[in-house]
Every structure is written in structure tokens, then in C-alpha cells.
Amino acid sequence: SQQGEEDPQALSIQEGENATMNCSYKTSINNLQWYRQNSGRGLVHLILIRSNEREKHSGRLRVTLDTSKKSSSLLITASRAADTASYFCATGVDNNDMRFGAGTRLTVKP
Amino acid sequence: EAGVAQSPRYKIIEKRQSVAFWCNPISGHATLYWYQQILGQGPKLLIQFQNNGVVDDSQLPKDRFSAERLKGVDSTLKIQPAKLEDSAVYLCASISSGQGGTEAFFGQGTRLTVV
């Protein structure tokens, strides 16, 4: 079964606005990753956060992790049309496993 | 550094036929995954290998799906016989050995259509 659940399922914003996506999971995890998938292409790793971390940044990306609420959020600041894609969270428990949620489909309008 | 290679890119077969997918991970990557991604859904883990051993195949429909990773490098995923609901993109990914999670590299996938 899939571990994470992303919210919202779809998000549409204007270029320049910020986009926030959330991921909730059910069991304790070792780490959580965010991936991006452009239409018809493979997944690309964005950022990894470990269970003992609360926040990480990478360029215009900011990820938070709240293990007490079993949730994570991905913030994309100053969005661009090129950010249009599906975003997935993947949770890892042990043995390097990765289980994905259903994803959030982000549309950034120029 | 070469990426994860998958072939074929596209495959159309009739139901009850068999099909095989091939994956060549990044050199030196010990862990290899096969995922099934149905249109509009997230990737579903089918099987995870560590070198040539199976770590997790709990979601692999073993009555029709099989996978192997001989010599701990290339891997093949087979479906026999295929059903209509097997239509999906099959993704292969690999990571180097590590603890606590590591960035995974994905191939472009094989898009299977069963008619």
C-alpha cells in the first residue's frame, strides 16, 4: 500500500505566486523525499529530509517535516511556468524502501 | 554519469500475451526498484533488490509478474500473461548503497498498453 497522501490533488496558480503541497503519512518513517514528474517523463529527485530534521531548503524549495503530525510540506516560492508538473512525496522506513503517494498536480499559468 | 536505462520505451501487446522489460541501473548502484505507475496515480513499488537479492516483493502479483537481477546489475521484469489492468508505465530506479535514505535515479520508463 502507498504510504504518503498528498494534498491537494491539484493546484493551479499564477506565475510568481507561491505553491504549497502537503504530504501526510501513517507510520513512523526514517526519511521523506519529494520528487517532480513532468508530463510523460521519469521522476526527478528534489529534496530529502530525515526524521531528525525539521526544515530544509534548496533554491526556491522549502521542505518541512513534522513527525508528531506525520506530515510534510513542500513550498515552491516565486513559481514559474516550468514548475508545472506532478509532485510526489516518498517515505522511507527501513532498508532504503521508498513508497510514493498519489501526487499533487501543479499548474503554473504564465 | 550515465543514467538509468530502460527498454523498450513503448510496448503494445494483446491480453494474455507475455512481455519483458529491461533495466540497466547506474553503475555501482546496489539497490534497484521496479515501480508500476497507472495513469493519474503515484508509482507503486513492485519489487526492490539489494544486489541480486530481493528485499521487498510484497506488492508483486506473483501469479503473473516475475523479476530477476542476475549478477546484481541489470534487471528484467516479466508479465505473463498480461491483463488489461496491467496497462501502465513501468519505472526502474536505482540508488547507491547507503543508510537513512538516498536520492533515487529513475529511468524514463516503459509505457505498456494491453489491448
GROMACS .gro file of C-alpha atoms in nm:
model
  225
    1SER     CA    1   0.000   0.000   0.000
    2GLN     CA    2   0.113   0.358  -0.058
    3GLN     CA    3   0.249   0.537   0.242
    4GLY     CA    4   0.202   0.906   0.174
    5GLU     CA    5  -0.100   1.103   0.072
    6GLU     CA    6  -0.055   1.441  -0.096
    7ASP     CA    7  -0.292   1.730  -0.062
    8PRO     CA    8  -0.430   1.897  -0.264
    9GLN     CA    9  -0.471   1.661  -0.558
   10ALA     CA   10  -0.447   1.954  -0.798
   11LEU     CA   11  -0.329   2.312  -0.763
   12SER     CA   12  -0.342   2.595  -1.015
   13ILE     CA   13  -0.161   2.924  -0.955
   14GLN     CA   14  -0.025   3.224  -1.145
   15GLU     CA   15   0.342   3.264  -1.223
   16GLY     CA   16   0.521   3.439  -0.938
   17GLU     CA   17   0.292   3.303  -0.669
   18ASN     CA   18   0.397   3.050  -0.408
   19ALA     CA   19   0.277   2.689  -0.418
   20THR     CA   20   0.236   2.473  -0.110
   21MET     CA   21   0.178   2.098  -0.118
   22ASN     CA   22   0.130   1.870   0.179
   23CYS     CA   23   0.206   1.506   0.243
   24SER     CA   24   0.063   1.302   0.527
   25TYR     CA   25   0.168   0.951   0.621
   26LYS     CA   26   0.054   0.687   0.864
   27THR     CA   27   0.353   0.515   1.025
   28SER     CA   28   0.686   0.632   1.164
   29ILE     CA   29   0.943   0.700   0.896
   30ASN     CA   30   1.319   0.726   0.863
   31ASN     CA   31   1.314   0.986   0.586
   32LEU     CA   32   1.088   1.159   0.335
   33GLN     CA   33   1.171   1.268  -0.017
   34TRP     CA   34   0.999   1.490  -0.273
   35TYR     CA   35   1.010   1.415  -0.644
   36ARG     CA   36   0.888   1.600  -0.953
   37GLN     CA   37   0.749   1.437  -1.266
   38ASN     CA   38   0.695   1.632  -1.585
   39SER     CA   39   0.435   1.503  -1.827
   40GLY     CA   40   0.544   1.175  -1.977
   41ARG     CA   41   0.886   1.172  -1.812
   42GLY     CA   42   1.062   0.999  -1.527
   43LEU     CA   43   1.079   1.123  -1.172
   44VAL     CA   44   1.344   1.370  -1.062
   45HIS     CA   45   1.460   1.397  -0.703
   46LEU     CA   46   1.408   1.738  -0.542
   47ILE     CA   47   1.496   1.711  -0.176
   48LEU     CA   48   1.535   1.459   0.107
   49ILE     CA   49   1.462   1.529   0.472
   50ARG     CA   50   1.546   1.288   0.752
   51SER     CA   51   1.328   1.217   1.053
   52ASN     CA   52   1.556   1.416   1.285
   53GLU     CA   53   1.535   1.727   1.066
   54ARG     CA   54   1.256   1.983   1.070
   55GLU     CA   55   1.329   2.202   0.768
   56LYS     CA   56   1.547   2.202   0.455
   57HIS     CA   57   1.598   2.445   0.173
   58SER     CA   58   1.714   2.404  -0.182
   59GLY     CA   59   1.696   2.706  -0.408
   60ARG     CA   60   1.328   2.805  -0.432
   61LEU     CA   61   1.220   2.492  -0.246
   62ARG     CA   62   1.148   2.468   0.124
   63VAL     CA   63   1.050   2.141   0.288
   64THR     CA   64   0.927   2.097   0.643
   65LEU     CA   65   0.871   1.778   0.838
   66ASP     CA   66   0.653   1.742   1.149
   67THR     CA   67   0.693   1.388   1.276
   68SER     CA   68   0.444   1.446   1.558
   69LYS     CA   69   0.173   1.519   1.299
   70LYS     CA   70   0.316   1.273   1.047
   71SER     CA   71   0.316   1.535   0.777
   72SER     CA   72   0.547   1.724   0.544
   73SER     CA   73   0.504   2.028   0.325
   74LEU     CA   74   0.678   2.142   0.008
   75LEU     CA   75   0.682   2.514  -0.066
   76ILE     CA   76   0.784   2.644  -0.406
   77THR     CA   77   0.842   3.017  -0.398
   78ALA     CA   78   0.811   3.254  -0.694
   79SER     CA   79   0.674   2.979  -0.918
   80ARG     CA   80   0.749   2.964  -1.289
   81ALA     CA   81   0.565   2.804  -1.579
   82ALA     CA   82   0.843   2.543  -1.588
   83ASP     CA   83   0.740   2.428  -1.240
   84THR     CA   84   0.423   2.280  -1.392
   85ALA     CA   85   0.445   1.910  -1.306
   86SER     CA   86   0.324   1.644  -1.065
   87TYR     CA   87   0.491   1.639  -0.727
   88PHE     CA   88   0.519   1.323  -0.516
   89CYS     CA   89   0.635   1.253  -0.166
   90ALA     CA   90   0.806   0.922  -0.094
   91THR     CA   91   0.853   0.785   0.255
   92GLY     CA   92   1.130   0.555   0.370
   93VAL     CA   93   1.103   0.334   0.674
   94ASP     CA   94   1.393   0.089   0.651
   95ASN     CA   95   1.613  -0.097   0.406
   96ASN     CA   96   1.609   0.200   0.166
   97ASP     CA   97   1.242   0.145   0.082
   98MET     CA   98   1.052   0.425  -0.098
   99ARG     CA   99   0.674   0.436  -0.112
  100PHE     CA  100   0.500   0.711  -0.305
  101GLY     CA  101   0.175   0.896  -0.261
  102ALA     CA  102  -0.075   0.981  -0.534
  103GLY     CA  103   0.082   1.320  -0.603
  104THR     CA  104  -0.021   1.682  -0.645
  105ARG     CA  105  -0.063   1.812  -1.000
  106LEU     CA  106   0.063   2.171  -1.010
  107THR     CA  107  -0.021   2.405  -1.296
  108VAL     CA  108   0.156   2.740  -1.312
  109LYS     CA  109  -0.010   2.980  -1.553
  110PRO     CA  110   0.212   3.233  -1.731
  111GLU     CA  111   2.749   0.973  -1.532
  112ALA     CA  112   2.508   0.766  -1.741
  113GLY     CA  113   2.154   0.746  -1.609
  114VAL     CA  114   1.922   0.453  -1.558
  115ALA     CA  115   1.847   0.292  -1.893
  116GLN     CA  116   1.519   0.119  -1.969
  117SER     CA  117   1.392  -0.056  -2.277
  118PRO     CA  118   1.171  -0.068  -2.465
  119ARG     CA  119   1.018   0.280  -2.427
  120TYR     CA  120   0.680   0.166  -2.556
  121LYS     CA  121   0.511  -0.171  -2.591
  122ILE     CA  122   0.166  -0.267  -2.711
  123ILE     CA  123   0.051  -0.625  -2.661
  124GLU     CA  124  -0.273  -0.818  -2.657
  125LYS     CA  125  -0.412  -0.954  -2.333
  126ARG     CA  126  -0.280  -1.296  -2.236
  127GLN     CA  127   0.047  -1.231  -2.417
  128SER     CA  128   0.375  -1.205  -2.231
  129VAL     CA  129   0.613  -0.909  -2.215
  130ALA     CA  130   0.951  -0.830  -2.065
  131PHE     CA  131   1.112  -0.505  -1.961
  132TRP     CA  132   1.481  -0.443  -1.912
  133CYS     CA  133   1.662  -0.204  -1.680
  134ASN     CA  134   2.030  -0.113  -1.654
  135PRO     CA  135   2.091   0.087  -1.335
  136ILE     CA  136   2.364   0.339  -1.274
  137SER     CA  137   2.699   0.165  -1.240
  138GLY     CA  138   2.774   0.071  -0.882
  139HIS     CA  139   2.420   0.119  -0.754
  140ALA     CA  140   2.338  -0.173  -0.528
  141THR     CA  141   1.966  -0.111  -0.483
  142LEU     CA  142   1.721  -0.137  -0.773
  143TYR     CA  143   1.346  -0.079  -0.773
  144TRP     CA  144   1.064  -0.156  -1.015
  145TYR     CA  145   0.752   0.059  -0.990
  146GLN     CA  146   0.418   0.044  -1.170
  147GLN     CA  147   0.256   0.380  -1.238
  148ILE     CA  148  -0.101   0.375  -1.365
  149LEU     CA  149  -0.217   0.695  -1.536
  150GLY     CA  150  -0.310   0.958  -1.280
  151GLN     CA  151  -0.167   0.767  -0.984
  152GLY     CA  152   0.158   0.760  -0.794
  153PRO     CA  153   0.426   0.495  -0.851
  154LYS     CA  154   0.352   0.166  -0.677
  155LEU     CA  155   0.650  -0.038  -0.562
  156LEU     CA  156   0.654  -0.383  -0.722
  157ILE     CA  157   0.991  -0.514  -0.614
  158GLN     CA  158   1.315  -0.393  -0.454
  159PHE     CA  159   1.651  -0.563  -0.499
  160GLN     CA  160   1.968  -0.522  -0.295
  161ASN     CA  161   2.244  -0.650  -0.524
  162ASN     CA  162   2.088  -0.974  -0.657
  163GLY     CA  163   1.870  -1.042  -0.354
  164VAL     CA  164   1.505  -0.946  -0.310
  165VAL     CA  165   1.439  -0.702  -0.025
  166ASP     CA  166   1.066  -0.649  -0.078
  167ASP     CA  167   0.827  -0.805  -0.328
  168SER     CA  168   0.515  -0.790  -0.115
  169GLN     CA  169   0.317  -0.598  -0.380
  170LEU     CA  170   0.432  -0.801  -0.678
  171PRO     CA  171   0.144  -1.007  -0.828
  172LYS     CA  172   0.349  -1.324  -0.829
  173ASP     CA  173   0.094  -1.526  -1.024
  174ARG     CA  174   0.179  -1.324  -1.334
  175PHE     CA  175   0.476  -1.098  -1.259
  176SER     CA  176   0.835  -1.205  -1.211
  177ALA     CA  177   1.161  -1.017  -1.182
  178GLU     CA  178   1.522  -1.107  -1.157
  179ARG     CA  179   1.852  -0.931  -1.115
  180LEU     CA  180   2.119  -1.178  -1.207
  181LYS     CA  181   2.474  -1.077  -1.111
  182GLY     CA  182   2.334  -0.777  -0.923
  183VAL     CA  183   2.343  -0.541  -1.220
  184ASP     CA  184   2.078  -0.550  -1.496
  185SER     CA  185   1.724  -0.648  -1.414
  186THR     CA  186   1.427  -0.778  -1.609
  187LEU     CA  187   1.058  -0.761  -1.520
  188LYS     CA  188   0.822  -1.002  -1.690
  189ILE     CA  189   0.445  -1.022  -1.712
  190GLN     CA  190   0.288  -1.349  -1.823
  191PRO     CA  191   0.003  -1.346  -1.909
  192ALA     CA  192  -0.081  -0.976  -1.932
  193LYS     CA  193  -0.420  -0.836  -1.837
  194LEU     CA  194  -0.585  -0.512  -1.945
  195GLU     CA  195  -0.526  -0.363  -1.598
  196ASP     CA  196  -0.150  -0.404  -1.643
  197SER     CA  197  -0.152  -0.105  -1.879
  198ALA     CA  198   0.081   0.141  -1.707
  199VAL     CA  199   0.427   0.292  -1.711
  200TYR     CA  200   0.689   0.065  -1.555
  201LEU     CA  201   0.965   0.263  -1.390
  202CYS     CA  202   1.305   0.142  -1.282
  203ALA     CA  203   1.513   0.330  -1.026
  204SER     CA  204   1.843   0.278  -0.852
  205ILE     CA  205   2.037   0.416  -0.557
  206SER     CA  206   2.386   0.367  -0.429
  207SER     CA  207   2.413   0.180  -0.101
  208GLY     CA  208   2.356   0.397   0.198
  209GLN     CA  209   2.160   0.434   0.514
  210GLY     CA  210   1.874   0.658   0.604
  211GLY     CA  211   1.756   0.729   0.257
  212THR     CA  212   1.938   0.831  -0.057
  213GLU     CA  213   1.837   1.013  -0.373
  214ALA     CA  214   1.698   0.770  -0.629
  215PHE     CA  215   1.760   0.799  -1.003
  216PHE     CA  216   1.476   0.696  -1.232
  217GLY     CA  217   1.473   0.577  -1.588
  218GLN     CA  218   1.231   0.717  -1.847
  219GLY     CA  219   1.006   0.418  -1.805
  220THR     CA  220   0.836   0.168  -2.036
  221ARG     CA  221   0.480   0.253  -2.132
  222LEU     CA  222   0.282  -0.070  -2.166
  223THR     CA  223  -0.055  -0.081  -2.335
  224VAL     CA  224  -0.251  -0.404  -2.315
  225VAL     CA  225  -0.537  -0.429  -2.566
   0.00000   0.00000   0.00000
